[in-house]
PDB file of C-alpha atoms in Angstrom:
ATOM      1  CA  UNK T 753     -26.001 -90.994-172.602  1.00 42.00           C
ATOM      2  CA  UNK T 754     -22.289 -91.201-172.519  1.00 47.00           C
ATOM      3  CA  UNK T 755     -21.176 -88.770-169.835  1.00 51.00           C
ATOM      4  CA  UNK T 756     -23.599 -89.043-166.962  1.00 54.00           C
ATOM      5  CA  UNK T 757     -25.304 -86.241-165.075  1.00 53.00           C
ATOM      6  CA  UNK T 758     -23.650 -83.851-162.612  1.00 51.00           C
ATOM      7  CA  UNK T 759     -24.904 -81.200-160.184  1.00 46.00           C
ATOM      8  CA  UNK T 760     -21.996 -78.830-159.625  1.00 45.00           C
ATOM      9  CA  UNK T 761     -22.823 -75.427-158.124  1.00 42.00           C
ATOM     10  CA  UNK T 762     -23.062 -75.322-154.337  1.00 48.00           C
ATOM     11  CA  UNK T 763     -26.521 -73.700-154.453  1.00 63.00           C
ATOM     12  CA  UNK T 764     -27.795 -75.786-157.348  1.00 79.00           C
ATOM     13  CA  UNK T 765     -30.923 -77.870-156.947  1.00 89.00           C
ATOM     14  CA  UNK T 766     -31.777 -80.477-159.549  1.00 88.00           C
ATOM     15  CA  UNK T 767     -35.024 -82.458-159.623  1.00 91.00           C
ATOM     16  CA  UNK T 768     -35.285 -85.379-162.055  1.00 88.00           C
ATOM     17  CA  UNK T 769     -38.157 -87.803-162.469  1.00 90.00           C
ATOM     18  CA  UNK T 770     -38.689 -90.907-164.589  1.00 86.00           C
ATOM     19  CA  UNK T 771     -35.303 -90.911-166.363  1.00 87.00           C
ATOM     20  CA  UNK T 772     -33.195 -93.898-167.376  1.00 87.00           C
ATOM     21  CA  UNK T 773     -29.514 -92.952-166.943  1.00 88.00           C
ATOM     22  CA  UNK T 774     -27.053 -95.455-168.422  1.00 86.00           C
ATOM     23  CA  UNK T 775     -23.263 -95.040-168.536  1.00 81.00           C
ATOM     24  CA  UNK T 776     -21.211 -96.996-171.060  1.00 69.00           C
ATOM     25  CA  UNK T 777     -24.012 -97.622-173.557  1.00 51.00           C
ATOM     26  CA  UNK T 778     -24.105 -94.523-175.772  1.00 46.00           C
ATOM     27  CA  UNK T 779     -25.857 -94.872-179.112  1.00 43.00           C
ATOM     28  CA  UNK T 780     -23.532 -95.199-182.125  1.00 46.00           C
ATOM     29  CA  UNK T 781     -22.400 -91.837-183.474  1.00 46.00           C
ATOM     30  CA  UNK T 782     -23.077 -89.874-180.258  1.00 43.00           C
ATOM     31  CA  UNK T 783     -20.211 -88.012-178.628  1.00 45.00           C
ATOM     32  CA  UNK T 784     -19.945 -88.479-174.846  1.00 47.00           C
ATOM     33  CA  UNK T 785     -20.198 -85.376-172.660  1.00 47.00           C
ATOM     34  CA  UNK T 786     -16.944 -83.969-171.298  1.00 50.00           C
ATOM     35  CA  UNK T 787     -16.389 -84.913-167.654  1.00 50.00           C
ATOM     36  CA  UNK T 788     -14.549 -83.056-164.921  1.00 56.00           C
ATOM     37  CA  UNK T 789     -11.130 -84.620-164.252  1.00 57.00           C
ATOM     38  CA  UNK T 790     -12.055 -84.992-160.548  1.00 55.00           C
ATOM     39  CA  UNK T 791     -15.050 -87.233-161.338  1.00 54.00           C
ATOM     40  CA  UNK T 792     -14.426 -90.950-160.978  1.00 58.00           C
ATOM     41  CA  UNK T 793     -14.671 -92.635-164.380  1.00 66.00           C
ATOM     42  CA  UNK T 794     -17.806 -94.430-165.381  1.00 80.00           C
ATOM     43  CA  UNK T 795     -20.384 -93.405-162.767  1.00 92.00           C
ATOM     44  CA  UNK T 796     -23.795 -92.860-164.348  1.00 93.00           C
ATOM     45  CA  UNK T 797     -24.526 -89.954-161.961  1.00 94.00           C
ATOM     46  CA  UNK T 798     -22.077 -87.733-160.049  1.00 93.00           C
ATOM     47  CA  UNK T 799     -23.359 -85.165-157.532  1.00 95.00           C
ATOM     48  CA  UNK T 800     -20.461 -82.963-156.387  1.00 93.00           C
ATOM     49  CA  UNK T 801     -22.289 -79.981-154.923  1.00 90.00           C
ATOM     50  CA  UNK T 802     -25.756 -78.677-154.257  1.00 93.00           C
ATOM     51  CA  UNK T 803     -28.790 -80.934-153.960  1.00 96.00           C
ATOM     52  CA  UNK T 804     -30.178 -83.491-156.396  1.00 96.00           C
ATOM     53  CA  UNK T 805     -33.524 -85.295-156.089  1.00 96.00           C
ATOM     54  CA  UNK T 806     -34.229 -88.337-158.274  1.00 97.00           C
ATOM     55  CA  UNK T 807     -37.735 -89.818-158.365  1.00 97.00           C
ATOM     56  CA  UNK T 808     -38.512 -93.099-160.158  1.00 97.00           C
ATOM     57  CA  UNK T 809     -35.234 -93.002-162.105  1.00 96.00           C
ATOM     58  CA  UNK T 810     -33.121 -95.914-163.307  1.00 96.00           C
ATOM     59  CA  UNK T 811     -29.317 -95.861-163.135  1.00 96.00           C
ATOM     60  CA  UNK T 812     -26.858 -98.404-164.557  1.00 95.00           C
ATOM     61  CA  UNK T 813     -23.154 -98.432-165.422  1.00 93.00           C
ATOM     62  CA  UNK T 814     -21.130-101.016-167.266  1.00 88.00           C
ATOM     63  CA  UNK T 815     -17.964 -98.989-166.530  1.00 88.00           C
ATOM     64  CA  UNK T 816     -18.188 -98.336-162.786  1.00 93.00           C
ATOM     65  CA  UNK T 817     -20.980 -97.411-160.352  1.00 95.00           C
ATOM     66  CA  UNK T 818     -24.491 -96.014-160.558  1.00 97.00           C
ATOM     67  CA  UNK T 819     -24.404 -92.939-158.286  1.00 97.00           C
ATOM     68  CA  UNK T 820     -21.512 -91.082-156.599  1.00 96.00           C
ATOM     69  CA  UNK T 821     -22.279 -88.311-154.075  1.00 97.00           C
ATOM     70  CA  UNK T 822     -19.262 -86.418-152.736  1.00 95.00           C
ATOM     71  CA  UNK T 823     -17.946 -83.254-151.063  1.00 95.00           C
ATOM     72  CA  UNK T 824     -20.828 -81.527-149.240  1.00 94.00           C
ATOM     73  CA  UNK T 825     -23.449 -82.535-151.821  1.00 97.00           C
ATOM     74  CA  UNK T 826     -26.862 -83.941-150.981  1.00 97.00           C
ATOM     75  CA  UNK T 827     -28.848 -86.491-152.982  1.00 98.00           C
ATOM     76  CA  UNK T 828     -32.238 -88.032-152.424  1.00 98.00           C
ATOM     77  CA  UNK T 829     -33.322 -91.044-154.457  1.00 98.00           C
ATOM     78  CA  UNK T 830     -37.005 -92.030-154.224  1.00 98.00           C
ATOM     79  CA  UNK T 831     -38.373 -95.149-155.873  1.00 98.00           C
ATOM     80  CA  UNK T 832     -35.242 -95.513-158.028  1.00 98.00           C
ATOM     81  CA  UNK T 833     -33.592 -98.601-159.549  1.00 98.00           C
ATOM     82  CA  UNK T 834     -29.781 -98.799-159.269  1.00 98.00           C
ATOM     83  CA  UNK T 835     -28.577-101.903-161.069  1.00 97.00           C
ATOM     84  CA  UNK T 836     -26.021-103.663-163.248  1.00 95.00           C
ATOM     85  CA  UNK T 837     -22.955-101.774-162.001  1.00 96.00           C
ATOM     86  CA  UNK T 838     -19.436-103.150-162.151  1.00 94.00           C
ATOM     87  CA  UNK T 839     -18.733-101.174-158.947  1.00 95.00           C
ATOM     88  CA  UNK T 840     -21.129 -99.540-156.419  1.00 96.00           C
ATOM     89  CA  UNK T 841     -24.850 -98.957-156.504  1.00 98.00           C
ATOM     90  CA  UNK T 842     -24.414 -95.813-154.375  1.00 98.00           C
ATOM     91  CA  UNK T 843     -21.072 -94.454-153.145  1.00 98.00           C
ATOM     92  CA  UNK T 844     -21.024 -91.475-150.753  1.00 98.00           C
ATOM     93  CA  UNK T 845     -17.819 -89.783-149.574  1.00 97.00           C
ATOM     94  CA  UNK T 846     -16.525 -86.565-148.058  1.00 97.00           C
ATOM     95  CA  UNK T 847     -19.274 -84.808-146.100  1.00 97.00           C
ATOM     96  CA  UNK T 848     -22.022 -85.851-148.507  1.00 98.00           C
ATOM     97  CA  UNK T 849     -25.499 -86.883-147.407  1.00 98.00           C
ATOM     98  CA  UNK T 850     -27.811 -89.203-149.297  1.00 99.00           C
ATOM     99  CA  UNK T 851     -31.177 -90.879-148.796  1.00 99.00           C
ATOM    100  CA  UNK T 852     -32.406 -94.026-150.506  1.00 99.00           C
ATOM    101  CA  UNK T 853     -36.163 -94.237-150.005  1.00 99.00           C
ATOM    102  CA  UNK T 854     -38.079 -97.238-151.378  1.00 99.00           C
ATOM    103  CA  UNK T 855     -35.329 -97.967-153.920  1.00 99.00           C
ATOM    104  CA  UNK T 856     -34.197-101.249-155.485  1.00 99.00           C
ATOM    105  CA  UNK T 857     -30.401-101.710-155.583  1.00 99.00           C
ATOM    106  CA  UNK T 858     -29.068-104.907-157.163  1.00 98.00           C
ATOM    107  CA  UNK T 859     -26.404-106.637-159.229  1.00 98.00           C
ATOM    108  CA  UNK T 860     -23.221-104.747-158.303  1.00 97.00           C
ATOM    109  CA  UNK T 861     -19.549-105.695-158.376  1.00 96.00           C
ATOM    110  CA  UNK T 862     -18.763-103.735-155.185  1.00 96.00           C
ATOM    111  CA  UNK T 863     -20.924-102.824-152.196  1.00 97.00           C
ATOM    112  CA  UNK T 864     -24.540-102.050-152.996  1.00 98.00           C
ATOM    113  CA  UNK T 865     -24.240 -98.971-150.738  1.00 98.00           C
ATOM    114  CA  UNK T 866     -20.853 -97.720-149.466  1.00 98.00           C
ATOM    115  CA  UNK T 867     -20.237 -94.742-147.182  1.00 98.00           C
ATOM    116  CA  UNK T 868     -16.713 -93.275-146.729  1.00 97.00           C
ATOM    117  CA  UNK T 869     -15.180 -90.360-144.857  1.00 96.00           C
ATOM    118  CA  UNK T 870     -17.762 -88.373-142.913  1.00 97.00           C
ATOM    119  CA  UNK T 871     -20.594 -89.032-145.349  1.00 98.00           C
ATOM    120  CA  UNK T 872     -24.021 -90.131-144.148  1.00 98.00           C
ATOM    121  CA  UNK T 873     -26.575 -92.305-145.953  1.00 99.00           C
ATOM    122  CA  UNK T 874     -30.122 -93.090-144.841  1.00 99.00           C
ATOM    123  CA  UNK T 875     -31.693 -96.267-146.250  1.00 99.00           C
ATOM    124  CA  UNK T 876     -35.447 -96.790-145.772  1.00 99.00           C
ATOM    125  CA  UNK T 877     -37.807 -99.359-147.273  1.00 99.00           C
ATOM    126  CA  UNK T 878     -35.311-100.527-149.912  1.00 99.00           C
ATOM    127  CA  UNK T 879     -34.607-103.895-151.537  1.00 98.00           C
ATOM    128  CA  UNK T 880     -30.853-104.587-151.630  1.00 98.00           C
ATOM    129  CA  UNK T 881     -29.554-107.828-153.168  1.00 97.00           C
ATOM    130  CA  UNK T 882     -27.039-109.588-155.415  1.00 97.00           C
ATOM    131  CA  UNK T 883     -23.761-107.857-154.665  1.00 97.00           C
ATOM    132  CA  UNK T 884     -20.384-109.454-155.371  1.00 96.00           C
ATOM    133  CA  UNK T 885     -19.166-107.813-152.138  1.00 94.00           C
ATOM    134  CA  UNK T 886     -20.947-106.175-149.179  1.00 94.00           C
ATOM    135  CA  UNK T 887     -24.582-105.173-149.164  1.00 96.00           C
ATOM    136  CA  UNK T 888     -23.993-102.168-146.875  1.00 97.00           C
ATOM    137  CA  UNK T 889     -20.469-100.962-146.053  1.00 97.00           C
ATOM    138  CA  UNK T 890     -19.282 -97.993-143.968  1.00 97.00           C
ATOM    139  CA  UNK T 891     -15.628 -97.058-143.394  1.00 94.00           C
ATOM    140  CA  UNK T 892     -13.747 -94.334-141.487  1.00 91.00           C
ATOM    141  CA  UNK T 893     -16.473 -92.150-139.940  1.00 95.00           C
ATOM    142  CA  UNK T 894     -19.111 -93.003-142.559  1.00 96.00           C
ATOM    143  CA  UNK T 895     -22.641 -93.377-141.195  1.00 97.00           C
ATOM    144  CA  UNK T 896     -25.431 -95.659-142.424  1.00 96.00           C
ATOM    145  CA  UNK T 897     -28.916 -95.291-140.935  1.00 95.00           C
TER     146      UNK T 897
END
């Protein structure tokens, strides 16, 4: 699809399994979804509020990054593939929390996993490789576990 996937309401819970989410590769003739002006351009998935759980999903972006979790949102990725991003595999900011469990993150132009602000990311049993920059990067009060 063209516009990515977003979880927006604070109480929203979204569970997705077995999807392939690609940004920047819409089929000819399809109109991209309208995006919120606050969303960074090009991320395949943006989670701005609530909780999202992805199981065995693939994410790729030829425009930017694979997954952006921000504000007080929560995301859990289990057995997912984040790959072929011109920016981040996973970017967390604000007070967001995220878990990468048994995921494969590879081939990114920026950090494979970056944590900013007061965000927290847990990485367990993952394969992380082939980044043009850092594999894991935390700045400000960001926490990687």
